[in-house]
Amino acid sequence: MTATCSRRGVTWHRPLMVFVWAMAGLAVVCAVGIVADGRVLTGAPIWLKPFKFAVSLALYGVTLAWMLSLLRWRSRIAEWATTVIMAMAVVEMVVIVGQVLRGTTSHYNVTSPLNAVLWMLMGTAIMVLFGAHLVLSVAVLRQPIADRAGRYAIRLGLGLALLGMLVAIPMVLPGQAPGVEGIAGAHSVGVADGGAGLPLVGWSSTGGDLRIGHFVGLHAMQVLPVLAILLGRYGGDRLGGRTRARLLVVAGTAYGGLTVLLTWQALRGQPLLRPDALTLGVAAALLVATVTAAGLVLASGRKPEVALAA
């Protein structure tokens, strides 16, 4: 099977790129639906959820395609894992869009046998996607990628995306069921889903929201590689490869800490913009530890240059 195609010397995963374009097209359709369809579901335009999922999956897909293009050797395991990821994402989107067309919710909906089966199908697809992402991450770990900083950025990004998936588990635990018949979970803590939320993202502004840590963790795949690119472009003359790699480790550790912190804050029923003193204290400690570690890395990276100058 030929699973890749070449353009300007870069190898891309063909099925994945087809998926990316399909999600981009679906995002446009959903955007039109948000404007043209006045229906509201759980406090938001009915087409908003598939729009956000389509955008997120398109970004996820193009990031994976870019990462695969950096592999020095072709990896059939990585290609097959990516194809499985794509297939499971398609299953999830078919259910989400199908439920919108039926005028009902997709997540946590067990109000009828059909809705329960669809929700179970989504859950199974997500678990398979998680396993395929894990296999892909291991396959990438086994190959040299770019320079050292880029290698750390990609590997940490893939690993933190797994963390982002894991922190979504509390949404479906029995304790998150809102006590409403036919509803098997919730993303809000301390308040009902569909209440007042932040603009655009819709995260609860009156209670905790488990989607925040989930979102932040998943997008480590983009944030850390962008940071590596910026360090190489603007700090490459002053920072060696080892120093930039160590800075990426510090950033990745801090990013993981932030993901856990945001999830912990949500589990305690706190809105993102109204943290209590304990949350602020932990956030301050994380910031101080990150700045201190980055400072130590920078100081140690300058030592050989100082010695040489002397």
PDB file of C-alpha atoms in Angstrom:
ATOM      1  CA  MET A   1       0.000   0.000   0.000  1.00  0.00           C
ATOM      2  CA  THR A   2       1.259   3.474  -0.852  1.00  0.00           C
ATOM      3  CA  ALA A   3       0.284   5.632   2.082  1.00  0.00           C
ATOM      4  CA  THR A   4       2.362   8.672   1.340  1.00  0.00           C
ATOM      5  CA  CYS A   5       2.831  11.212  -1.371  1.00  0.00           C
ATOM      6  CA  SER A   6       5.697  13.604  -2.051  1.00  0.00           C
ATOM      7  CA  ARG A   7       5.625  17.306  -2.677  1.00  0.00           C
ATOM      8  CA  ARG A   8       8.722  19.463  -2.879  1.00  0.00           C
ATOM      9  CA  GLY A   9      10.775  16.704  -1.287  1.00  0.00           C
ATOM     10  CA  VAL A  10       8.478  16.335   1.725  1.00  0.00           C
ATOM     11  CA  THR A  11       6.584  13.090   2.317  1.00  0.00           C
ATOM     12  CA  TRP A  12       2.975  13.410   3.397  1.00  0.00           C
ATOM     13  CA  HIS A  13       0.528  10.768   4.584  1.00  0.00           C
ATOM     14  CA  ARG A  14      -2.021  10.792   1.744  1.00  0.00           C
ATOM     15  CA  PRO A  15      -5.137   9.498   3.603  1.00  0.00           C
ATOM     16  CA  LEU A  16      -4.418  11.881   6.446  1.00  0.00           C
ATOM     17  CA  MET A  17      -4.212  14.873   4.115  1.00  0.00           C
ATOM     18  CA  VAL A  18      -7.529  13.853   2.513  1.00  0.00           C
ATOM     19  CA  PHE A  19      -8.980  13.757   6.020  1.00  0.00           C
ATOM     20  CA  VAL A  20      -7.564  17.211   6.823  1.00  0.00           C
ATOM     21  CA  TRP A  21      -9.177  18.722   3.737  1.00  0.00           C
ATOM     22  CA  ALA A  22     -12.445  16.961   4.547  1.00  0.00           C
ATOM     23  CA  MET A  23     -12.442  18.405   8.069  1.00  0.00           C
ATOM     24  CA  ALA A  24     -11.640  21.865   6.716  1.00  0.00           C
ATOM     25  CA  GLY A  25     -14.605  21.572   4.352  1.00  0.00           C
ATOM     26  CA  LEU A  26     -16.837  20.328   7.153  1.00  0.00           C
ATOM     27  CA  ALA A  27     -15.783  23.284   9.300  1.00  0.00           C
ATOM     28  CA  VAL A  28     -16.986  25.629   6.556  1.00  0.00           C
ATOM     29  CA  VAL A  29     -20.323  23.782   6.332  1.00  0.00           C
ATOM     30  CA  CYS A  30     -20.737  23.962  10.112  1.00  0.00           C
ATOM     31  CA  ALA A  31     -19.880  27.662  10.129  1.00  0.00           C
ATOM     32  CA  VAL A  32     -22.684  28.222   7.635  1.00  0.00           C
ATOM     33  CA  GLY A  33     -24.942  26.126   9.852  1.00  0.00           C
ATOM     34  CA  ILE A  34     -24.150  28.282  12.873  1.00  0.00           C
ATOM     35  CA  VAL A  35     -25.341  31.344  10.959  1.00  0.00           C
ATOM     36  CA  ALA A  36     -28.237  29.806   9.030  1.00  0.00           C
ATOM     37  CA  ASP A  37     -29.641  27.345  11.589  1.00  0.00           C
ATOM     38  CA  GLY A  38     -31.148  29.067  14.604  1.00  0.00           C
ATOM     39  CA  ARG A  39     -31.452  25.928  16.732  1.00  0.00           C
ATOM     40  CA  VAL A  40     -29.778  25.968  20.145  1.00  0.00           C
ATOM     41  CA  LEU A  41     -28.674  22.849  22.026  1.00  0.00           C
ATOM     42  CA  THR A  42     -27.357  22.887  25.612  1.00  0.00           C
ATOM     43  CA  GLY A  43     -27.054  26.651  25.492  1.00  0.00           C
ATOM     44  CA  ALA A  44     -25.048  26.900  22.244  1.00  0.00           C
ATOM     45  CA  PRO A  45     -25.771  26.951  18.496  1.00  0.00           C
ATOM     46  CA  ILE A  46     -26.418  23.372  17.455  1.00  0.00           C
ATOM     47  CA  TRP A  47     -23.657  23.431  14.793  1.00  0.00           C
ATOM     48  CA  LEU A  48     -21.003  24.849  17.134  1.00  0.00           C
ATOM     49  CA  LYS A  49     -19.835  21.495  18.503  1.00  0.00           C
ATOM     50  CA  PRO A  50     -19.163  19.874  15.098  1.00  0.00           C
ATOM     51  CA  PHE A  51     -17.505  23.120  13.984  1.00  0.00           C
ATOM     52  CA  LYS A  52     -15.070  23.053  16.907  1.00  0.00           C
ATOM     53  CA  PHE A  53     -14.377  19.347  16.471  1.00  0.00           C
ATOM     54  CA  ALA A  54     -13.780  19.758  12.722  1.00  0.00           C
ATOM     55  CA  VAL A  55     -11.316  22.610  13.261  1.00  0.00           C
ATOM     56  CA  SER A  56      -9.537  20.739  16.050  1.00  0.00           C
ATOM     57  CA  LEU A  57      -9.249  17.520  14.037  1.00  0.00           C
ATOM     58  CA  ALA A  58      -8.013  19.380  10.952  1.00  0.00           C
ATOM     59  CA  LEU A  59      -5.288  20.999  13.051  1.00  0.00           C
ATOM     60  CA  TYR A  60      -4.478  17.665  14.705  1.00  0.00           C
ATOM     61  CA  GLY A  61      -4.301  15.937  11.328  1.00  0.00           C
ATOM     62  CA  VAL A  62      -2.055  18.469   9.620  1.00  0.00           C
ATOM     63  CA  THR A  63       0.254  18.430  12.644  1.00  0.00           C
ATOM     64  CA  LEU A  64       0.552  14.643  12.461  1.00  0.00           C
ATOM     65  CA  ALA A  65       1.209  14.844   8.719  1.00  0.00           C
ATOM     66  CA  TRP A  66       3.986  17.372   9.312  1.00  0.00           C
ATOM     67  CA  MET A  67       5.517  15.234  12.066  1.00  0.00           C
ATOM     68  CA  LEU A  68       5.502  12.149   9.852  1.00  0.00           C
ATOM     69  CA  SER A  69       7.220  14.134   7.095  1.00  0.00           C
ATOM     70  CA  LEU A  70      10.178  14.692   9.446  1.00  0.00           C
ATOM     71  CA  LEU A  71      10.886  11.002   9.979  1.00  0.00           C
ATOM     72  CA  ARG A  72      14.227  10.037   8.475  1.00  0.00           C
ATOM     73  CA  TRP A  73      12.979   6.574   7.551  1.00  0.00           C
ATOM     74  CA  ARG A  74       9.516   5.531   6.485  1.00  0.00           C
ATOM     75  CA  SER A  75       7.647   3.831   9.317  1.00  0.00           C
ATOM     76  CA  ARG A  76       4.807   1.554   8.308  1.00  0.00           C
ATOM     77  CA  ILE A  77       3.776   1.246  11.957  1.00  0.00           C
ATOM     78  CA  ALA A  78       3.450   5.023  12.240  1.00  0.00           C
ATOM     79  CA  GLU A  79       1.543   5.181   8.948  1.00  0.00           C
ATOM     80  CA  TRP A  80      -0.899   2.465   9.953  1.00  0.00           C
ATOM     81  CA  ALA A  81      -1.398   4.013  13.401  1.00  0.00           C
ATOM     82  CA  THR A  82      -2.126   7.330  11.732  1.00  0.00           C
ATOM     83  CA  THR A  83      -4.657   5.678   9.418  1.00  0.00           C
ATOM     84  CA  VAL A  84      -6.406   4.142  12.443  1.00  0.00           C
ATOM     85  CA  ILE A  85      -6.471   7.558  14.135  1.00  0.00           C
ATOM     86  CA  MET A  86      -8.053   9.040  11.024  1.00  0.00           C
ATOM     87  CA  ALA A  87     -10.655   6.268  10.791  1.00  0.00           C
ATOM     88  CA  MET A  88     -11.680   6.647  14.441  1.00  0.00           C
ATOM     89  CA  ALA A  89     -11.922  10.422  14.041  1.00  0.00           C
ATOM     90  CA  VAL A  90     -14.231   9.886  11.072  1.00  0.00           C
ATOM     91  CA  VAL A  91     -16.445   7.625  13.192  1.00  0.00           C
ATOM     92  CA  GLU A  92     -16.615  10.287  15.901  1.00  0.00           C
ATOM     93  CA  MET A  93     -17.489  13.048  13.441  1.00  0.00           C
ATOM     94  CA  VAL A  94     -20.162  10.936  11.724  1.00  0.00           C
ATOM     95  CA  VAL A  95     -21.878  10.454  15.089  1.00  0.00           C
ATOM     96  CA  ILE A  96     -21.558  14.124  16.084  1.00  0.00           C
ATOM     97  CA  VAL A  97     -22.901  15.457  12.776  1.00  0.00           C
ATOM     98  CA  GLY A  98     -25.556  12.737  12.592  1.00  0.00           C
ATOM     99  CA  GLN A  99     -26.884  13.684  16.012  1.00  0.00           C
ATOM    100  CA  VAL A 100     -26.966  17.347  15.035  1.00  0.00           C
ATOM    101  CA  LEU A 101     -29.050  16.438  11.997  1.00  0.00           C
ATOM    102  CA  ARG A 102     -31.375  14.542  14.341  1.00  0.00           C
ATOM    103  CA  GLY A 103     -31.570  17.611  16.578  1.00  0.00           C
ATOM    104  CA  THR A 104     -30.073  15.987  19.656  1.00  0.00           C
ATOM    105  CA  THR A 105     -26.785  15.754  21.554  1.00  0.00           C
ATOM    106  CA  SER A 106     -24.019  13.261  20.862  1.00  0.00           C
ATOM    107  CA  HIS A 107     -22.029  13.349  24.108  1.00  0.00           C
ATOM    108  CA  TYR A 108     -23.337  11.627  27.268  1.00  0.00           C
ATOM    109  CA  ASN A 109     -26.688  10.955  25.551  1.00  0.00           C
ATOM    110  CA  VAL A 110     -28.267   7.630  26.527  1.00  0.00           C
ATOM    111  CA  THR A 111     -31.881   8.795  26.378  1.00  0.00           C
ATOM    112  CA  SER A 112     -32.828   6.032  23.923  1.00  0.00           C
ATOM    113  CA  PRO A 113     -31.330   2.712  22.786  1.00  0.00           C
ATOM    114  CA  LEU A 114     -30.082   4.323  19.550  1.00  0.00           C
ATOM    115  CA  ASN A 115     -28.513   7.278  21.359  1.00  0.00           C
ATOM    116  CA  ALA A 116     -26.882   4.920  23.856  1.00  0.00           C
ATOM    117  CA  VAL A 117     -25.381   2.815  21.045  1.00  0.00           C
ATOM    118  CA  LEU A 118     -24.047   5.919  19.298  1.00  0.00           C
ATOM    119  CA  TRP A 119     -22.534   7.217  22.524  1.00  0.00           C
ATOM    120  CA  MET A 120     -20.929   3.806  23.141  1.00  0.00           C
ATOM    121  CA  LEU A 121     -19.594   3.831  19.560  1.00  0.00           C
ATOM    122  CA  MET A 122     -18.033   7.250  20.144  1.00  0.00           C
ATOM    123  CA  GLY A 123     -16.441   6.085  23.369  1.00  0.00           C
ATOM    124  CA  THR A 124     -14.985   3.012  21.700  1.00  0.00           C
ATOM    125  CA  ALA A 125     -13.624   5.094  18.824  1.00  0.00           C
ATOM    126  CA  ILE A 126     -11.941   7.466  21.264  1.00  0.00           C
ATOM    127  CA  MET A 127     -10.289   4.588  23.136  1.00  0.00           C
ATOM    128  CA  VAL A 128      -8.990   3.077  19.883  1.00  0.00           C
ATOM    129  CA  LEU A 129      -7.748   6.515  18.794  1.00  0.00           C
ATOM    130  CA  PHE A 130      -5.893   6.867  22.100  1.00  0.00           C
ATOM    131  CA  GLY A 131      -4.208   3.496  21.575  1.00  0.00           C
ATOM    132  CA  ALA A 132      -3.248   4.363  18.001  1.00  0.00           C
ATOM    133  CA  HIS A 133      -1.833   7.713  19.118  1.00  0.00           C
ATOM    134  CA  LEU A 134       0.229   5.859  21.728  1.00  0.00           C
ATOM    135  CA  VAL A 135       1.570   3.459  19.086  1.00  0.00           C
ATOM    136  CA  LEU A 136       2.399   6.405  16.826  1.00  0.00           C
ATOM    137  CA  SER A 137       4.226   8.155  19.658  1.00  0.00           C
ATOM    138  CA  VAL A 138       6.359   5.068  20.347  1.00  0.00           C
ATOM    139  CA  ALA A 139       7.141   4.714  16.639  1.00  0.00           C
ATOM    140  CA  VAL A 140       8.271   8.347  16.507  1.00  0.00           C
ATOM    141  CA  LEU A 141      10.407   7.870  19.623  1.00  0.00           C
ATOM    142  CA  ARG A 142      12.387   5.203  17.785  1.00  0.00           C
ATOM    143  CA  GLN A 143      13.558   7.550  15.017  1.00  0.00           C
ATOM    144  CA  PRO A 144      15.866  10.567  14.942  1.00  0.00           C
ATOM    145  CA  ILE A 145      13.972  13.737  14.059  1.00  0.00           C
ATOM    146  CA  ALA A 146      15.354  17.138  13.067  1.00  0.00           C
ATOM    147  CA  ASP A 147      17.706  18.702  15.570  1.00  0.00           C
ATOM    148  CA  ARG A 148      17.731  17.858  19.253  1.00  0.00           C
ATOM    149  CA  ALA A 149      15.325  20.643  20.267  1.00  0.00           C
ATOM    150  CA  GLY A 150      12.873  19.690  17.525  1.00  0.00           C
ATOM    151  CA  ARG A 151      13.087  16.064  18.570  1.00  0.00           C
ATOM    152  CA  TYR A 152      12.175  16.912  22.163  1.00  0.00           C
ATOM    153  CA  ALA A 153       9.391  19.239  21.046  1.00  0.00           C
ATOM    154  CA  ILE A 154       7.724  16.600  18.872  1.00  0.00           C
ATOM    155  CA  ARG A 155       8.075  13.778  21.360  1.00  0.00           C
ATOM    156  CA  LEU A 156       6.901  15.856  24.299  1.00  0.00           C
ATOM    157  CA  GLY A 157       4.038  17.226  22.209  1.00  0.00           C
ATOM    158  CA  LEU A 158       2.828  13.744  21.324  1.00  0.00           C
ATOM    159  CA  GLY A 159       3.138  12.605  24.938  1.00  0.00           C
ATOM    160  CA  LEU A 160       1.332  15.628  26.347  1.00  0.00           C
ATOM    161  CA  ALA A 161      -1.460  15.128  23.817  1.00  0.00           C
ATOM    162  CA  LEU A 162      -1.965  11.711  25.430  1.00  0.00           C
ATOM    163  CA  LEU A 163      -2.169  13.476  28.792  1.00  0.00           C
ATOM    164  CA  GLY A 164      -4.737  15.823  27.286  1.00  0.00           C
ATOM    165  CA  MET A 165      -6.836  12.825  26.297  1.00  0.00           C
ATOM    166  CA  LEU A 166      -6.487  11.238  29.723  1.00  0.00           C
ATOM    167  CA  VAL A 167      -7.626  14.303  31.657  1.00  0.00           C
ATOM    168  CA  ALA A 168     -10.954  14.051  29.809  1.00  0.00           C
ATOM    169  CA  ILE A 169     -11.741  10.752  31.547  1.00  0.00           C
ATOM    170  CA  PRO A 170     -13.436  12.422  34.564  1.00  0.00           C
ATOM    171  CA  MET A 171     -16.142  13.703  32.190  1.00  0.00           C
ATOM    172  CA  VAL A 172     -17.584  10.193  31.920  1.00  0.00           C
ATOM    173  CA  LEU A 173     -17.006   8.923  35.453  1.00  0.00           C
ATOM    174  CA  PRO A 174     -20.148   8.064  37.476  1.00  0.00           C
ATOM    175  CA  GLY A 175     -19.583  11.046  39.774  1.00  0.00           C
ATOM    176  CA  GLN A 176     -19.934  13.416  36.827  1.00  0.00           C
ATOM    177  CA  ALA A 177     -23.426  12.208  35.922  1.00  0.00           C
ATOM    178  CA  PRO A 178     -25.707  15.195  36.622  1.00  0.00           C
ATOM    179  CA  GLY A 179     -28.537  13.097  38.020  1.00  0.00           C
ATOM    180  CA  VAL A 180     -30.682  13.686  34.946  1.00  0.00           C
ATOM    181  CA  GLU A 181     -32.232  10.596  33.398  1.00  0.00           C
ATOM    182  CA  GLY A 182     -30.542   9.651  30.145  1.00  0.00           C
ATOM    183  CA  ILE A 183     -27.421  11.778  30.690  1.00  0.00           C
ATOM    184  CA  ALA A 184     -24.253   9.767  31.409  1.00  0.00           C
ATOM    185  CA  GLY A 185     -21.662  12.471  32.049  1.00  0.00           C
ATOM    186  CA  ALA A 186     -20.817  16.158  31.891  1.00  0.00           C
ATOM    187  CA  HIS A 187     -17.916  18.486  31.191  1.00  0.00           C
ATOM    188  CA  SER A 188     -18.960  21.103  33.763  1.00  0.00           C
ATOM    189  CA  VAL A 189     -18.333  20.673  37.484  1.00  0.00           C
ATOM    190  CA  GLY A 190     -20.580  22.265  40.078  1.00  0.00           C
ATOM    191  CA  VAL A 191     -22.983  23.641  37.472  1.00  0.00           C
ATOM    192  CA  ALA A 192     -25.081  22.201  34.682  1.00  0.00           C
ATOM    193  CA  ASP A 193     -23.723  21.944  31.151  1.00  0.00           C
ATOM    194  CA  GLY A 194     -24.982  24.660  28.846  1.00  0.00           C
ATOM    195  CA  GLY A 195     -24.795  27.553  31.297  1.00  0.00           C
ATOM    196  CA  ALA A 196     -22.963  30.859  30.928  1.00  0.00           C
ATOM    197  CA  GLY A 197     -19.605  30.449  29.220  1.00  0.00           C
ATOM    198  CA  LEU A 198     -16.583  32.292  27.914  1.00  0.00           C
ATOM    199  CA  PRO A 199     -16.852  33.779  24.414  1.00  0.00           C
ATOM    200  CA  LEU A 200     -16.042  31.513  21.469  1.00  0.00           C
ATOM    201  CA  VAL A 201     -14.781  28.506  23.468  1.00  0.00           C
ATOM    202  CA  GLY A 202     -17.881  28.281  25.655  1.00  0.00           C
ATOM    203  CA  TRP A 203     -16.007  27.142  28.766  1.00  0.00           C
ATOM    204  CA  SER A 204     -18.123  27.592  31.869  1.00  0.00           C
ATOM    205  CA  SER A 205     -17.759  30.987  33.531  1.00  0.00           C
ATOM    206  CA  THR A 206     -19.694  29.935  36.643  1.00  0.00           C
ATOM    207  CA  GLY A 207     -18.192  26.542  37.491  1.00  0.00           C
ATOM    208  CA  GLY A 208     -15.376  24.169  36.650  1.00  0.00           C
ATOM    209  CA  ASP A 209     -14.932  22.952  33.083  1.00  0.00           C
ATOM    210  CA  LEU A 210     -12.958  19.809  32.277  1.00  0.00           C
ATOM    211  CA  ARG A 211     -12.647  20.791  28.621  1.00  0.00           C
ATOM    212  CA  ILE A 212      -9.975  23.367  29.483  1.00  0.00           C
ATOM    213  CA  GLY A 213      -7.239  20.945  30.564  1.00  0.00           C
ATOM    214  CA  HIS A 214      -8.268  18.630  27.722  1.00  0.00           C
ATOM    215  CA  PHE A 215      -7.855  21.447  25.198  1.00  0.00           C
ATOM    216  CA  VAL A 216      -4.534  22.660  26.575  1.00  0.00           C
ATOM    217  CA  GLY A 217      -3.021  19.175  26.696  1.00  0.00           C
ATOM    218  CA  LEU A 218      -4.031  18.290  23.149  1.00  0.00           C
ATOM    219  CA  HIS A 219      -2.514  21.442  21.694  1.00  0.00           C
ATOM    220  CA  ALA A 220       0.938  20.765  23.105  1.00  0.00           C
ATOM    221  CA  MET A 221       1.492  19.148  19.699  1.00  0.00           C
ATOM    222  CA  GLN A 222       1.435  22.611  18.154  1.00  0.00           C
ATOM    223  CA  VAL A 223       2.743  24.794  20.982  1.00  0.00           C
ATOM    224  CA  LEU A 224       6.016  22.981  21.669  1.00  0.00           C
ATOM    225  CA  PRO A 225       7.142  22.602  18.029  1.00  0.00           C
ATOM    226  CA  VAL A 226       6.370  26.297  17.463  1.00  0.00           C
ATOM    227  CA  LEU A 227       8.475  27.115  20.526  1.00  0.00           C
ATOM    228  CA  ALA A 228      11.324  24.993  19.157  1.00  0.00           C
ATOM    229  CA  ILE A 229      11.114  26.813  15.827  1.00  0.00           C
ATOM    230  CA  LEU A 230      11.176  30.204  17.553  1.00  0.00           C
ATOM    231  CA  LEU A 231      14.147  29.227  19.726  1.00  0.00           C
ATOM    232  CA  GLY A 232      16.027  28.065  16.655  1.00  0.00           C
ATOM    233  CA  ARG A 233      15.201  31.161  14.635  1.00  0.00           C
ATOM    234  CA  TYR A 234      15.777  33.829  17.273  1.00  0.00           C
ATOM    235  CA  GLY A 235      18.131  32.107  19.700  1.00  0.00           C
ATOM    236  CA  GLY A 236      20.109  29.827  17.441  1.00  0.00           C
ATOM    237  CA  ASP A 237      23.116  32.153  17.321  1.00  0.00           C
ATOM    238  CA  ARG A 238      23.316  32.404  21.109  1.00  0.00           C
ATOM    239  CA  LEU A 239      21.933  29.049  22.246  1.00  0.00           C
ATOM    240  CA  GLY A 240      23.452  25.707  21.373  1.00  0.00           C
ATOM    241  CA  GLY A 241      21.379  22.680  20.447  1.00  0.00           C
ATOM    242  CA  ARG A 242      21.735  21.160  23.896  1.00  0.00           C
ATOM    243  CA  THR A 243      20.556  24.343  25.615  1.00  0.00           C
ATOM    244  CA  ARG A 244      17.523  24.655  23.357  1.00  0.00           C
ATOM    245  CA  ALA A 245      16.667  20.996  23.973  1.00  0.00           C
ATOM    246  CA  ARG A 246      16.863  21.510  27.735  1.00  0.00           C
ATOM    247  CA  LEU A 247      14.639  24.560  27.463  1.00  0.00           C
ATOM    248  CA  LEU A 248      12.119  22.418  25.592  1.00  0.00           C
ATOM    249  CA  VAL A 249      12.189  19.883  28.424  1.00  0.00           C
ATOM    250  CA  VAL A 250      11.518  22.680  30.922  1.00  0.00           C
ATOM    251  CA  ALA A 251       8.694  24.021  28.754  1.00  0.00           C
ATOM    252  CA  GLY A 252       7.195  20.561  28.273  1.00  0.00           C
ATOM    253  CA  THR A 253       7.298  19.832  31.996  1.00  0.00           C
ATOM    254  CA  ALA A 254       5.669  23.164  32.764  1.00  0.00           C
ATOM    255  CA  TYR A 255       3.055  22.569  30.079  1.00  0.00           C
ATOM    256  CA  GLY A 256       2.191  19.199  31.583  1.00  0.00           C
ATOM    257  CA  GLY A 257       1.970  20.816  35.006  1.00  0.00           C
ATOM    258  CA  LEU A 258      -0.372  23.469  33.618  1.00  0.00           C
ATOM    259  CA  THR A 259      -2.599  20.801  32.058  1.00  0.00           C
ATOM    260  CA  VAL A 260      -2.889  18.985  35.379  1.00  0.00           C
ATOM    261  CA  LEU A 261      -3.405  22.261  37.258  1.00  0.00           C
ATOM    262  CA  LEU A 262      -6.258  23.340  34.988  1.00  0.00           C
ATOM    263  CA  THR A 263      -7.917  19.934  35.348  1.00  0.00           C
ATOM    264  CA  TRP A 264      -7.519  20.037  39.128  1.00  0.00           C
ATOM    265  CA  GLN A 265      -9.016  23.523  39.215  1.00  0.00           C
ATOM    266  CA  ALA A 266     -11.986  22.349  37.159  1.00  0.00           C
ATOM    267  CA  LEU A 267     -12.546  19.282  39.337  1.00  0.00           C
ATOM    268  CA  ARG A 268     -12.857  21.630  42.310  1.00  0.00           C
ATOM    269  CA  GLY A 269     -15.664  23.500  40.564  1.00  0.00           C
ATOM    270  CA  GLN A 270     -13.741  26.715  39.914  1.00  0.00           C
ATOM    271  CA  PRO A 271     -14.206  28.810  36.763  1.00  0.00           C
ATOM    272  CA  LEU A 272     -11.001  29.415  34.833  1.00  0.00           C
ATOM    273  CA  LEU A 273     -11.000  33.169  35.489  1.00  0.00           C
ATOM    274  CA  ARG A 274     -12.009  32.923  39.182  1.00  0.00           C
ATOM    275  CA  PRO A 275      -9.337  30.763  40.848  1.00  0.00           C
ATOM    276  CA  ASP A 276      -9.118  30.638  44.638  1.00  0.00           C
ATOM    277  CA  ALA A 277      -6.001  31.378  46.702  1.00  0.00           C
ATOM    278  CA  LEU A 278      -4.847  27.744  46.640  1.00  0.00           C
ATOM    279  CA  THR A 279      -5.043  27.538  42.855  1.00  0.00           C
ATOM    280  CA  LEU A 280      -3.212  30.855  42.503  1.00  0.00           C
ATOM    281  CA  GLY A 281      -0.538  29.636  44.934  1.00  0.00           C
ATOM    282  CA  VAL A 282       0.065  26.443  42.986  1.00  0.00           C
ATOM    283  CA  ALA A 283       0.120  28.392  39.703  1.00  0.00           C
ATOM    284  CA  ALA A 284       2.665  30.825  41.178  1.00  0.00           C
ATOM    285  CA  ALA A 285       4.833  27.933  42.377  1.00  0.00           C
ATOM    286  CA  LEU A 286       4.702  26.372  38.914  1.00  0.00           C
ATOM    287  CA  LEU A 287       5.680  29.682  37.325  1.00  0.00           C
ATOM    288  CA  VAL A 288       8.576  30.244  39.742  1.00  0.00           C
ATOM    289  CA  ALA A 289       9.854  26.701  39.243  1.00  0.00           C
ATOM    290  CA  THR A 290       9.656  27.086  35.461  1.00  0.00           C
ATOM    291  CA  VAL A 291      11.434  30.444  35.387  1.00  0.00           C
ATOM    292  CA  THR A 292      14.108  29.169  37.791  1.00  0.00           C
ATOM    293  CA  ALA A 293      14.722  26.019  35.756  1.00  0.00           C
ATOM    294  CA  ALA A 294      14.881  28.008  32.509  1.00  0.00           C
ATOM    295  CA  GLY A 295      17.314  30.439  34.126  1.00  0.00           C
ATOM    296  CA  LEU A 296      19.567  27.618  35.271  1.00  0.00           C
ATOM    297  CA  VAL A 297      19.536  26.103  31.794  1.00  0.00           C
ATOM    298  CA  LEU A 298      20.467  29.432  30.218  1.00  0.00           C
ATOM    299  CA  ALA A 299      23.205  30.043  32.789  1.00  0.00           C
ATOM    300  CA  SER A 300      24.751  26.622  32.255  1.00  0.00           C
ATOM    301  CA  GLY A 301      24.526  27.076  28.505  1.00  0.00           C
ATOM    302  CA  ARG A 302      26.600  30.260  28.684  1.00  0.00           C
ATOM    303  CA  LYS A 303      29.390  28.829  30.825  1.00  0.00           C
ATOM    304  CA  PRO A 304      31.510  27.410  27.976  1.00  0.00           C
ATOM    305  CA  GLU A 305      31.310  30.726  26.118  1.00  0.00           C
ATOM    306  CA  VAL A 306      32.412  32.656  29.199  1.00  0.00           C
ATOM    307  CA  ALA A 307      35.300  30.294  29.770  1.00  0.00           C
ATOM    308  CA  LEU A 308      36.360  30.574  26.143  1.00  0.00           C
ATOM    309  CA  ALA A 309      36.238  34.350  26.275  1.00  0.00           C
ATOM    310  CA  ALA A 310      38.402  34.366  29.410  1.00  0.00           C
TER     311      ALA A 310
END
